[in-house]
Tab-separated table of C-alpha atoms and ligand atoms in Angstrom:
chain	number	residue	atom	x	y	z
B	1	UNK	CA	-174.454	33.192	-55.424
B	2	UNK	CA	-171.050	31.657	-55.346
B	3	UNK	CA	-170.215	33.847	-51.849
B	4	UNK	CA	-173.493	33.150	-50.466
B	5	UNK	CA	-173.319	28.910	-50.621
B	6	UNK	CA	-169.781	29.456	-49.350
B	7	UNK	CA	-170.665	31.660	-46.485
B	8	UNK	CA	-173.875	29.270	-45.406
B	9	UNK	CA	-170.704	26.529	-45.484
B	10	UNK	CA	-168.461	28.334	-43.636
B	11	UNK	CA	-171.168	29.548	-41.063
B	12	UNK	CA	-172.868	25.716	-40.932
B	13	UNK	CA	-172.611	24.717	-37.157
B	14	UNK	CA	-171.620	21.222	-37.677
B	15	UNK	CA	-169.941	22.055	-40.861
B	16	UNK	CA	-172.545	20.279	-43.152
B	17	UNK	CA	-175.606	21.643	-45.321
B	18	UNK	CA	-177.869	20.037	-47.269
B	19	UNK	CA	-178.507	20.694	-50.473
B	20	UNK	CA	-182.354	21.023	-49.378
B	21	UNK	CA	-181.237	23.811	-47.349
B	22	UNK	CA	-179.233	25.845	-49.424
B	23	UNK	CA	-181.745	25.581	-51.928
B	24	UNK	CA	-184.246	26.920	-49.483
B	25	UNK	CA	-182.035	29.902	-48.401
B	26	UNK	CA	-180.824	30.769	-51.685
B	27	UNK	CA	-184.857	30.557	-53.123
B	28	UNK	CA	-182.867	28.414	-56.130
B	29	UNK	CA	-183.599	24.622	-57.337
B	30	UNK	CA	-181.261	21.890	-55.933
B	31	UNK	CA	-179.862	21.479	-59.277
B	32	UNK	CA	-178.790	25.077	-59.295
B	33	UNK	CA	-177.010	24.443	-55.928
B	34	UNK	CA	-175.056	20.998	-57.407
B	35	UNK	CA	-173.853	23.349	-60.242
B	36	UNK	CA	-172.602	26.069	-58.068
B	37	UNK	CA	-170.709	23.234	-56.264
B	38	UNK	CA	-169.248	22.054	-59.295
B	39	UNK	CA	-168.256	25.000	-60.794
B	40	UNK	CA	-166.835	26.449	-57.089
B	41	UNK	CA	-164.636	22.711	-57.428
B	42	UNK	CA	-163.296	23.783	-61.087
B	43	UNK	CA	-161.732	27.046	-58.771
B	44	UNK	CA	-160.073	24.863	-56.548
B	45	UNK	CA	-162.185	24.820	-53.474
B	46	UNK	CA	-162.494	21.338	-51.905
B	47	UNK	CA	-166.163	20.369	-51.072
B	48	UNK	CA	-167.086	17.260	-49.743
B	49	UNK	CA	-171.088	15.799	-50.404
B	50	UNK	CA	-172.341	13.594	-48.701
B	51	UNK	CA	-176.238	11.504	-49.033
B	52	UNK	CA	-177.178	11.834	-45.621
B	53	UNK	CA	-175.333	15.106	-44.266
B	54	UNK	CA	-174.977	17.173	-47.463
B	55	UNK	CA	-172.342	19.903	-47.934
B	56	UNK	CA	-168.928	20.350	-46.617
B	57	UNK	CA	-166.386	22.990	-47.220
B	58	UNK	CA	-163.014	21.334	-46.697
B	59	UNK	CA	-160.445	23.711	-48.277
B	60	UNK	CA	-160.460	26.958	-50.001
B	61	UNK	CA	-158.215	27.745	-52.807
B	62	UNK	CA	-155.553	30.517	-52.313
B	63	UNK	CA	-157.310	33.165	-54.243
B	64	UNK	CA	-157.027	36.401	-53.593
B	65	UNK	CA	-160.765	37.668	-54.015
B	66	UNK	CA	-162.133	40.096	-52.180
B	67	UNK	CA	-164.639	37.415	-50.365
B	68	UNK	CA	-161.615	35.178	-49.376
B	69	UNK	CA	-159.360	38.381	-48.264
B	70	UNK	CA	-162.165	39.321	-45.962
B	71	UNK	CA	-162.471	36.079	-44.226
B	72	UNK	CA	-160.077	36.425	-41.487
B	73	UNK	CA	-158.635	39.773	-42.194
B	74	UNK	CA	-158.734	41.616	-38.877
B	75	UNK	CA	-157.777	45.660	-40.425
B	76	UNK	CA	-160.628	48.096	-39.163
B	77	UNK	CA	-160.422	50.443	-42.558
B	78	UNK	CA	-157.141	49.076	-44.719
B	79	UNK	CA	-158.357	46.431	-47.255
B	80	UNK	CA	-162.411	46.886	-46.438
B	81	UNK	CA	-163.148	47.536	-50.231
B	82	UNK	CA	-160.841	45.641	-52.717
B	83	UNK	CA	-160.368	45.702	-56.371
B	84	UNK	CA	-159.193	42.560	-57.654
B	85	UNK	CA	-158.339	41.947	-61.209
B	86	UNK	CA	-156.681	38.969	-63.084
B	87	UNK	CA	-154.642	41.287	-65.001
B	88	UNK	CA	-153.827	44.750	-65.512
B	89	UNK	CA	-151.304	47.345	-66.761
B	90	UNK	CA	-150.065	48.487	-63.157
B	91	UNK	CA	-152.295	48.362	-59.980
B	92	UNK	CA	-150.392	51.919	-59.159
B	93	UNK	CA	-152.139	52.816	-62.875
B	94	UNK	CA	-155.375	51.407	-61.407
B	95	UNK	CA	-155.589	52.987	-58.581
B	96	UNK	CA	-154.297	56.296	-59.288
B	97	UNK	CA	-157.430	56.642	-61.931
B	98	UNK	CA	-160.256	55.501	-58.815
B	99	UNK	CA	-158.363	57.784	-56.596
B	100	UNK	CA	-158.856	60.618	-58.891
B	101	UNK	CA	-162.439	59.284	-59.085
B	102	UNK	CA	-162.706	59.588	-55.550
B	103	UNK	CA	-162.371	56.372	-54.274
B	104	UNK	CA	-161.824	56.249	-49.837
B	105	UNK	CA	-158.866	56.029	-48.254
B	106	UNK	CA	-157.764	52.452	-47.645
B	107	UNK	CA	-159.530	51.138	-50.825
B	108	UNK	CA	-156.587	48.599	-52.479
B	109	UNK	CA	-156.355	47.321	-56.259
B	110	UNK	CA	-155.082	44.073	-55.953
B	111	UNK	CA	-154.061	41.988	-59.517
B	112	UNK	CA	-152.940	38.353	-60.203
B	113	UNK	CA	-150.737	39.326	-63.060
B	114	UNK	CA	-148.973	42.951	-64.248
B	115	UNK	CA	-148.542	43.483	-68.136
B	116	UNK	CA	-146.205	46.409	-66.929
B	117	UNK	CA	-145.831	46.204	-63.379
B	118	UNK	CA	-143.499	49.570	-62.826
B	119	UNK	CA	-140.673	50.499	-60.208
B	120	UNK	CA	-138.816	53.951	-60.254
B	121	UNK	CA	-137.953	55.676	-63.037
B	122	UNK	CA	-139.493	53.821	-65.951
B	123	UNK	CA	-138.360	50.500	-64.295
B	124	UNK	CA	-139.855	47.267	-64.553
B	125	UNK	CA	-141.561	44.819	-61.676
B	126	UNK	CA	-141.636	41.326	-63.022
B	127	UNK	CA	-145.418	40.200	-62.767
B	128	UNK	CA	-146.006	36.494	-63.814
B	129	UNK	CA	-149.407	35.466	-62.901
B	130	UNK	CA	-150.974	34.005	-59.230
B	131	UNK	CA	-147.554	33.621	-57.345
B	132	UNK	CA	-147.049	36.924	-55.814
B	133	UNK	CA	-148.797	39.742	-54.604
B	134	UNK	CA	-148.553	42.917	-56.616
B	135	UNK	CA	-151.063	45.547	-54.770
B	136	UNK	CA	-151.533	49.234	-54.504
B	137	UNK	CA	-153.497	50.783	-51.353
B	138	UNK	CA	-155.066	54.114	-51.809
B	139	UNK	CA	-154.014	56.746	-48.645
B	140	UNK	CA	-155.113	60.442	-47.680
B	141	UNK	CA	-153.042	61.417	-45.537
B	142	UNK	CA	-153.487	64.879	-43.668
B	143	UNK	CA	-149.152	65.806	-44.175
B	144	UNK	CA	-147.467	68.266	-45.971
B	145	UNK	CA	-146.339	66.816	-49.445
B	146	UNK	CA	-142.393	67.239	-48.208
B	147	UNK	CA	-143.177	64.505	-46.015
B	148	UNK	CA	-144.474	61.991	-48.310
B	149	UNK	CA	-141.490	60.103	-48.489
B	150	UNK	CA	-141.736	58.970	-45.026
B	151	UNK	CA	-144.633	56.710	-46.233
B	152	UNK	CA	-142.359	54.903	-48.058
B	153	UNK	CA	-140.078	54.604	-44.673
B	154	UNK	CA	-143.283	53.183	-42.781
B	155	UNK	CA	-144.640	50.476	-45.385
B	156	UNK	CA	-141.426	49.567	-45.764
B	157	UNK	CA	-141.385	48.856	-42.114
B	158	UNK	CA	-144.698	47.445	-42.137
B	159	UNK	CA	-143.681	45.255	-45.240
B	160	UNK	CA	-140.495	44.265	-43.127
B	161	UNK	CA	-142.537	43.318	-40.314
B	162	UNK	CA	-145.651	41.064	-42.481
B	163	UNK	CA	-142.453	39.139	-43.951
B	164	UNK	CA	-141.238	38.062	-40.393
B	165	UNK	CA	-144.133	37.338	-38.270
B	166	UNK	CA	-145.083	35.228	-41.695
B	167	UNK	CA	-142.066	33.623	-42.122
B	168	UNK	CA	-139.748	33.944	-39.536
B	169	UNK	CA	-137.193	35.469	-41.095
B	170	UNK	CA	-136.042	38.909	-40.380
B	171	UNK	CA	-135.140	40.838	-43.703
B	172	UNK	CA	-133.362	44.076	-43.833
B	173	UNK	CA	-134.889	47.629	-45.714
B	174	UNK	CA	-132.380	48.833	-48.351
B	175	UNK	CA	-133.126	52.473	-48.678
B	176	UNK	CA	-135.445	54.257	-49.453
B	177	UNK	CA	-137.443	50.936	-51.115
B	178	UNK	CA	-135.989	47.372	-50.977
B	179	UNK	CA	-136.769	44.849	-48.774
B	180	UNK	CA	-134.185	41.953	-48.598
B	181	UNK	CA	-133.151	38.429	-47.302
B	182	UNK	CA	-129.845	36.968	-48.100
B	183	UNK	CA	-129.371	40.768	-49.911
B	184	UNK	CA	-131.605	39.584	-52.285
B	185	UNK	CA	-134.927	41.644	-53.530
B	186	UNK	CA	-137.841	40.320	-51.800
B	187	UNK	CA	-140.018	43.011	-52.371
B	188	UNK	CA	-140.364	46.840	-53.997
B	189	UNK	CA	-142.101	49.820	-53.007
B	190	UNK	CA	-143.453	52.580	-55.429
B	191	UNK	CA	-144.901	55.430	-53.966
B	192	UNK	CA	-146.633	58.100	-56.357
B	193	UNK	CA	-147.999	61.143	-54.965
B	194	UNK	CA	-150.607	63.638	-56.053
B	195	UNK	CA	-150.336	66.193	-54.606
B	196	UNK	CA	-150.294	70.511	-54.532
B	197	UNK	CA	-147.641	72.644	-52.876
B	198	UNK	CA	-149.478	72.514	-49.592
B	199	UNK	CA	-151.413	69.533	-49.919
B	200	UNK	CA	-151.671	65.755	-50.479
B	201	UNK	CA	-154.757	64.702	-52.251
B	202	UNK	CA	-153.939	60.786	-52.175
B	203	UNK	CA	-150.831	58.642	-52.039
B	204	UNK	CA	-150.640	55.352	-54.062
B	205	UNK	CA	-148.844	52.971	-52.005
B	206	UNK	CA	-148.080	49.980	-54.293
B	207	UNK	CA	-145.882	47.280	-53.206
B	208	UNK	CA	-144.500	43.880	-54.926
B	209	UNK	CA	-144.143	40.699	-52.963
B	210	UNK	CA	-142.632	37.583	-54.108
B	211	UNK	CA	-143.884	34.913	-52.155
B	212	UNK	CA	-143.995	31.611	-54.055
B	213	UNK	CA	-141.770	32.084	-57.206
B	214	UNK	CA	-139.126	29.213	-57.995
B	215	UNK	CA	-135.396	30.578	-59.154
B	216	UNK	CA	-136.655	29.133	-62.485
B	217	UNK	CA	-139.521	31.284	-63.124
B	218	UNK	CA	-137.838	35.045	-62.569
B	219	UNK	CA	-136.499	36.287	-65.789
B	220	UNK	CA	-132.431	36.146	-66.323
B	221	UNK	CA	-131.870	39.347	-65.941
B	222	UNK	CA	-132.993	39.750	-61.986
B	223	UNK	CA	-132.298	35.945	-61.284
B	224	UNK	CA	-129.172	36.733	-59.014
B	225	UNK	CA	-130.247	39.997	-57.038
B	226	UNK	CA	-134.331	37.937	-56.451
B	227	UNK	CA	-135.665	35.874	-53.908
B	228	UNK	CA	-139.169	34.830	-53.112
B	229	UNK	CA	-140.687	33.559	-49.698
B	230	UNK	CA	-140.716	29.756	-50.842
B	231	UNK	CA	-136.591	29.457	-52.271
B	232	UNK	CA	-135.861	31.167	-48.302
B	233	UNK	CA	-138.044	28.590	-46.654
B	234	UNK	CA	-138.685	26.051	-48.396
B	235	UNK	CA	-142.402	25.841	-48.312
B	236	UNK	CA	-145.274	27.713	-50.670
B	237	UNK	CA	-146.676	30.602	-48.316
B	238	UNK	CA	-150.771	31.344	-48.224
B	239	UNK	CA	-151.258	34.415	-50.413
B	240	UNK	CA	-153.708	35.168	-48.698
B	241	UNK	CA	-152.756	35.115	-45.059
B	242	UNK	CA	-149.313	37.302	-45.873
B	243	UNK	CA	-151.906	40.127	-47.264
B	244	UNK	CA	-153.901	39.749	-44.418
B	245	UNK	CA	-150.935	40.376	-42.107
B	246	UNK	CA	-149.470	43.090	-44.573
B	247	UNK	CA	-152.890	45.205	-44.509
B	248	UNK	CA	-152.888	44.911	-40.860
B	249	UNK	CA	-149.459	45.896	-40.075
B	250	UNK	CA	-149.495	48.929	-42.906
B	251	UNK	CA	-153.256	49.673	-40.859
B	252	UNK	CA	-150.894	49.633	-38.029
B	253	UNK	CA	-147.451	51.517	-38.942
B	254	UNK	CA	-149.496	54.359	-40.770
B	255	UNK	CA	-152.042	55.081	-37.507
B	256	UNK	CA	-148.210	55.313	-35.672
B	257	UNK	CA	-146.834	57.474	-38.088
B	258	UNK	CA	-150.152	59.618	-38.078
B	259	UNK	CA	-150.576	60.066	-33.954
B	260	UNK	CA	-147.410	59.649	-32.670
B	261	UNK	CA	-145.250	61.127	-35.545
B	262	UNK	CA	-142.143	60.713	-37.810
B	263	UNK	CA	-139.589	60.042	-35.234
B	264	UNK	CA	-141.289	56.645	-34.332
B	265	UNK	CA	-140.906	55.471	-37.636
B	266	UNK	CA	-137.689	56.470	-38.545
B	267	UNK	CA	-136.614	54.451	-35.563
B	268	UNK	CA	-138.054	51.713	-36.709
B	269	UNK	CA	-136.890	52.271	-40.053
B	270	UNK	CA	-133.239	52.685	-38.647
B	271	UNK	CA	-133.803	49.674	-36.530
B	272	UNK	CA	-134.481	47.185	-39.473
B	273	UNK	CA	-132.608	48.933	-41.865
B	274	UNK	CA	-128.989	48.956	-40.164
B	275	UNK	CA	-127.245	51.135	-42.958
B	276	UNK	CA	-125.607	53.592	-40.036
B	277	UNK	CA	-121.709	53.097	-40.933
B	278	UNK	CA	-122.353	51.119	-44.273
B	279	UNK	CA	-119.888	51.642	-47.179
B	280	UNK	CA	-121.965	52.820	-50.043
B	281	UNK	CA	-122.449	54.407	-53.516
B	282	UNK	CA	-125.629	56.190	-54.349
B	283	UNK	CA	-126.631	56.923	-57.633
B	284	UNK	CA	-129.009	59.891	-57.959
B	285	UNK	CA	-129.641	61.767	-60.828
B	286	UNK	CA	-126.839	60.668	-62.993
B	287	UNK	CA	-124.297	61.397	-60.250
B	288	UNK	CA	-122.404	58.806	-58.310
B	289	UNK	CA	-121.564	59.673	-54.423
B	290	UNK	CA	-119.394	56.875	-52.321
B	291	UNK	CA	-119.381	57.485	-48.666
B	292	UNK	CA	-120.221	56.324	-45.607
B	293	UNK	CA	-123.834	56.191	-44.765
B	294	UNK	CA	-124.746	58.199	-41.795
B	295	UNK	CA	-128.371	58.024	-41.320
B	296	UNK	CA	-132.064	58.965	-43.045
B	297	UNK	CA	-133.457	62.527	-42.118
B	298	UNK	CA	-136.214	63.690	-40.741
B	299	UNK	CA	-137.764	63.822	-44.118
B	300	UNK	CA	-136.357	60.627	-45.084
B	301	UNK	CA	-133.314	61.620	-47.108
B	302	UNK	CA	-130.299	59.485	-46.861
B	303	UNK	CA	-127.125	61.290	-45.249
B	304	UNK	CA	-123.683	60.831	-46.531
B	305	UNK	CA	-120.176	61.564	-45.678
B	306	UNK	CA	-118.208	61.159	-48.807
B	307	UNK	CA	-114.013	60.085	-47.995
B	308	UNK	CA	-112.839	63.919	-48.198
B	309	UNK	CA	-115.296	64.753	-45.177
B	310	UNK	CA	-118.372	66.485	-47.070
B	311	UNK	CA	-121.873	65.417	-46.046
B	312	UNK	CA	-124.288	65.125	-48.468
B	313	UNK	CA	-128.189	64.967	-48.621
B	314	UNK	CA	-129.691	62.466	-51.229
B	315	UNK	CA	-133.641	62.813	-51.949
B	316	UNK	CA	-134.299	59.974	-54.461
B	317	UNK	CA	-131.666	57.267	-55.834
B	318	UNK	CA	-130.047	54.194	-55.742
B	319	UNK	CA	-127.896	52.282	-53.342
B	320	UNK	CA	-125.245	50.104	-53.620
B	321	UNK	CA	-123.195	48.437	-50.195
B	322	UNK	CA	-119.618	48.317	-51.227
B	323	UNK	CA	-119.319	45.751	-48.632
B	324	UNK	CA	-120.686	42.287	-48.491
B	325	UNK	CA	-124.786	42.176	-47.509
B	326	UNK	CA	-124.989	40.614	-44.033
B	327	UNK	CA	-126.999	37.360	-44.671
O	1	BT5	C1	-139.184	48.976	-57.090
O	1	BT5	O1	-138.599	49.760	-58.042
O	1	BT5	O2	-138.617	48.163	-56.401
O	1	BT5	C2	-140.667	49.193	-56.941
O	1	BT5	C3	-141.461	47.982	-57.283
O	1	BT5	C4	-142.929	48.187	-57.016
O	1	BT5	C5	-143.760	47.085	-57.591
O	1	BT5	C6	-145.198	47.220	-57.202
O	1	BT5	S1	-146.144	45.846	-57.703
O	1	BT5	C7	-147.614	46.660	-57.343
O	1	BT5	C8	-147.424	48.109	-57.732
O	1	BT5	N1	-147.819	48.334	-59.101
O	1	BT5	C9	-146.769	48.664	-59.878
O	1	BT5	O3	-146.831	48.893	-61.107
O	1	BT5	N2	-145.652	48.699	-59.136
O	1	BT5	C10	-145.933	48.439	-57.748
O	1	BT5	P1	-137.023	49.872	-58.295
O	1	BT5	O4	-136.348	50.221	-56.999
O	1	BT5	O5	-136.906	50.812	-59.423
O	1	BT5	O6	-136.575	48.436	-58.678
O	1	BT5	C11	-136.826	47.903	-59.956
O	1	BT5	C12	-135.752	46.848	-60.196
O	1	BT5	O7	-135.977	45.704	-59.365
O	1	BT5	C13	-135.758	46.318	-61.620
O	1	BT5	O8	-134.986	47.134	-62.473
O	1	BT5	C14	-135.145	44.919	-61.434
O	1	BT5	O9	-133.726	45.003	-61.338
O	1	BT5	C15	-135.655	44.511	-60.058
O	1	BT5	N3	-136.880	43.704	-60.150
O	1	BT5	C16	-137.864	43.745	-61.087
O	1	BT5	N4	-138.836	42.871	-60.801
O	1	BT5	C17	-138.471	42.244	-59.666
O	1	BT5	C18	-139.064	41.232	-58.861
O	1	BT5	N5	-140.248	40.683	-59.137
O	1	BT5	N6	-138.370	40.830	-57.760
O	1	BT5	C19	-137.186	41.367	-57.428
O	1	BT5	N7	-136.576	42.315	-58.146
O	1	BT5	C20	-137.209	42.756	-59.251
């Protein structure tokens, strides 16, 4: 009933409703409609009553419900069906289990708070409760399963581009799944694919935003290498109206990748992403490589020329720029 007074608010020509009204609508007593308004002011949304005009919505809360996501979100198929939980193990976790239940393409687990948020290889993602986003988006995509890392390529260019038409601010992809500012960890992708030699059943695109965490709140250990949206500009950032503009541009980047192919995105990719000529090492399974990055593949592999002239192919790993990150 709670989305139903708030949608006769929202759709109210003059902006008012009376409490006679809603009552009449909604078939429920006027006292039932005065306790829905109370209890819809305990979540944060500001209503204004009034004798003679009745009900106003003035603000909504920044929650990220799937009746507040909706409002406003422009995607055709990303984001139409949305999962949203106050807490959970992993949203990847989440969604991997409705995928294998057969939920649709573009369906997206969305959670307030991660008890163990992961990144690669048994990694952490530091989850604290209603700040960030931490979200995983559920994809079928008709490619062969050698290609699958190029998804990570295009979010991360779709992430990249969310974060500046939001903000302002242009960050810069660390390969394969960073997103920076100041060359410090905005954001983390974690792609997990299921998948059989020839075929993709369903990728689980899950990505971690920071948007409105102080310095204070990230734990010691990441305090140095993290930012968040707010400490870059000074201001808290609507939740809600960076997923919007994230589900749209991912909605975007991925119908790209999917008509007019690979090469598209790893030009964008290469475009925010500047590593061509970078000094760096690259960790990958247990083995350290310093070189001089070249460029990403056509399969999304990083080349390398290492100092005695060798180029080398890395699939998976870490980087590190042995010179200073351009701010
Ligand atoms: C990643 O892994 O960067 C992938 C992160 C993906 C997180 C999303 S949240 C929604 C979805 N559900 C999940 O369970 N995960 C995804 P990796 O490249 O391995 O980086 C992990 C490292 O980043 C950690 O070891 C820390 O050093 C650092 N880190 C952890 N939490 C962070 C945070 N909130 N902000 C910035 N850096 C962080």
């Amino acid at each position: 009933m709670d989305e139903e007074i708030l949608q006769l608010l929202r759709d109210a020509p003059s902006g008012f409703l009376s409490g006679k009204e809603i009552s009449r609508r909604l078939k429920v007593s006027r006292t039932a409609v005065w306790k829905r308004m109370e209890q819809l002011r305990t979540l944060g949304y500001e209503i204004e009553a009034s004798k003679r005009s009745g009900y106003r919505l003035i603000q909504s809360p920044d929650l990220l419900t799937p009746f507040e996501i909706k409002s406003g979100l422009t995607t055709k198929w990303m984001g139409k069906k949305i999962h949203h939980f106050q807490t959970v193990d992993s949203t990847n976790s989440k969604a991997y289990q409705l995928a294998l239940n057969g939920a649709e393409e573009g369906e997206v687990v969305l959670s307030e708070s991660q008890e163990k948020g992961r990144g690669r290889l048994g990694r952490q993602w530091f989850s604290p409760p209603s700040l960030n986003l931490y979200l995983s988006i559920i994809l079928r995509p008709t490619i062969p399963p050698h290609q699958a890392p190029l998804i990570t390529l295009m979010a991360a260019v779709a992430t990249a581009d969310a974060i500046r038409k939001v903000s302002g601010l242009i960050p810069q992809i660390k390969w394969p799944n960073d997103i920076l500012l100041r060359g410090r960890k905005l954001a983390g992708l974690l792609n997990e694919i299921h998948s059989e030699m020839e075929r993709i059943h369903f990728v689980i695109l899950g990505i971690g935003v920071n948007l409105n965490m102080d310095e204070k709140k990230f734990s010691k250990e990441i305090r140095s290498i993290a930012t968040s949206l707010k400490i870059e500009i000074g201001e808290t950032v609507s939740r809600k109206a960076f997923l919007q503009s994230l589900l749209l541009e991912l909605e975007k980047w991925h119908s790209i990748f999917l008509e007019e192919g690979s090469a598209v995105i790893l030009n964008a990719w290469r475009d925010r992403a500047e590593v061509k000529g970078r000094q760096v090492k690259v960790t990958s399974f247990g083995e350290a490589i310093v070189g001089t990055a070249i460029d990403v593949d056509s399969d999304g592999a990083l080349i390398l020329k290492t100092k005695d002239g060798i180029q080398r192919r890395v699939m998976a790993g870490d980087v590190e720029y042995k010179e200073k990150v351009k701010s």
